[in-house]
């Protein structure tokens, strides 16, 4: 593919931990992707609207606040409502293993917890974007 | 439904997709833009340029909110540099425009300069037209004002706002060196900091050297606190009204179009050379011949031009 993959990297909810999101943003950029970084404290509505205007292939959210159980399904639902369900949704951050099956049932394609090498994420995005 | 029809109806997903397709030089999108070109040209295009970190995004956010009070639909195109090594980019202008994301009357699009042939200006002018047809009445283009290609981007605009900040003495020098001429309105942002008056004075002094008909106003603003935004926008509107007198507006648009045309011709010629195996090989050969003084560059260039005509 000769076009860069576009990824929205965002931090939903009241969560000030932005190191992981920045690490991921840089890693994706270094892998040749165009990363649109939205910054902290985004609502699911803001994230969805940004994803649509930016026509991204992937929405990547970083959550360390513990609120993943409500925020991620909400983002997935809004994307679906907007007809943007061809957008790949991935998440990362401090998310307990036992919560991951629930999140996957609710629209997230994969969850990357601390310690995951960034290459794994990069490969996952490359292999799973839907267009 | 067809992308073109959806765009005409103001469908934002269609607008978003068409911008991507034009960035990727998709022939289908190019065909659509040929068809729809005559429908564009209604929006007023405002360029926001200035050195990195001057507060261009913050200022754009505040200007957009100000314009939105009138109910007018707004488009924003924010350009950030692409890494020359990986082709990737971090486009961070949205961080300062978060609130705009939930306003249905605003469409914000980030673009990587990508550095490919013909440069970013071609993709940005396509995005301007798409947002124009989409229904935006005002379009803001934010770009980093450092090099020539960035200057070309704001050559898509009807009014260009040059943003400066206090305390960057060298910065004024840099602006002086080339991009100063493109400012129709000057904003001294971060006027909450020491030295803003001095920066404003320095700009005024530089403007004294110019004898153009339009004297660019210099406005102090504190973008983070929304101070001076009304006055800055009034200055933009003054420039707009000035441009509307005796055909100056169309002359400016013709000048912009001329620039766009010549850039397109240039990039098409280079593309024809580089996308053609034999010709591309010849380019490499001639480059070596020029380096080794087998041939002079003028003769080599003429040969290449002949080969695509
Ligand atoms: C540093 C830190 C802070 C710093 C944050 C600085 C900053 N600007 O980021 C400070 C001191 C400010 C802070 C504050 C708080 N923190 Co704190 N903090 C941490 C700590 C120690 C490390 C986080 C970190 O930066 N790691 C380094 C980065 C690079 O790793 P990462 O974020 O995990 O990201 C990696 C992966 O998760 C993944 N990833 C992350 N995001 C994404 C996204 C995508 C799309 C992908 C693919 C991958 C991915 O890839 C990254 C690279 O490998 C963690 C504990 C821990 N070990 O995780 C607690 C921790 C996150 N904090 C915690 C808490 C409770 C707080 C506070 C509420 C404390 C308080 N009571 O005040 C505040 C809240 C602040 C706020 N406004 O949100 C808890 C959260 C508990 C929970 N989730 O239930 C943790 C887990 C500590 C704990 N064990 O209790 N914290
Ligand atoms: N003190 C002060 N800081 C400001 C003002 N306006 C913006 N800033 C800060 O300046 C920094 C850069 O602002 P941006 O709006 O991102 O600047 P920019 O010109 O868009 O930056 P690039 O797009 O990276 O070139 C941020 O930390 C802003 O909060 C201002 O009026 N006063
Ligand atoms: Mg900016």
XYZ file of C-alpha atoms in Angstrom, chain A residues 9 20 35 60 64 67 83 106-107 117-118 129:
12
model
C -4.589 8.326 19.088
C 1.780 5.583 27.043
C -1.025 9.849 13.705
C -6.430 3.835 19.188
C -5.230 4.005 32.572
C -13.021 3.560 33.134
C -21.686 4.152 9.936
C -18.185 -4.655 22.710
C -16.329 -3.564 19.619
C 6.279 -4.352 22.458
C 5.137 -1.538 20.153
C -7.285 -2.302 9.050
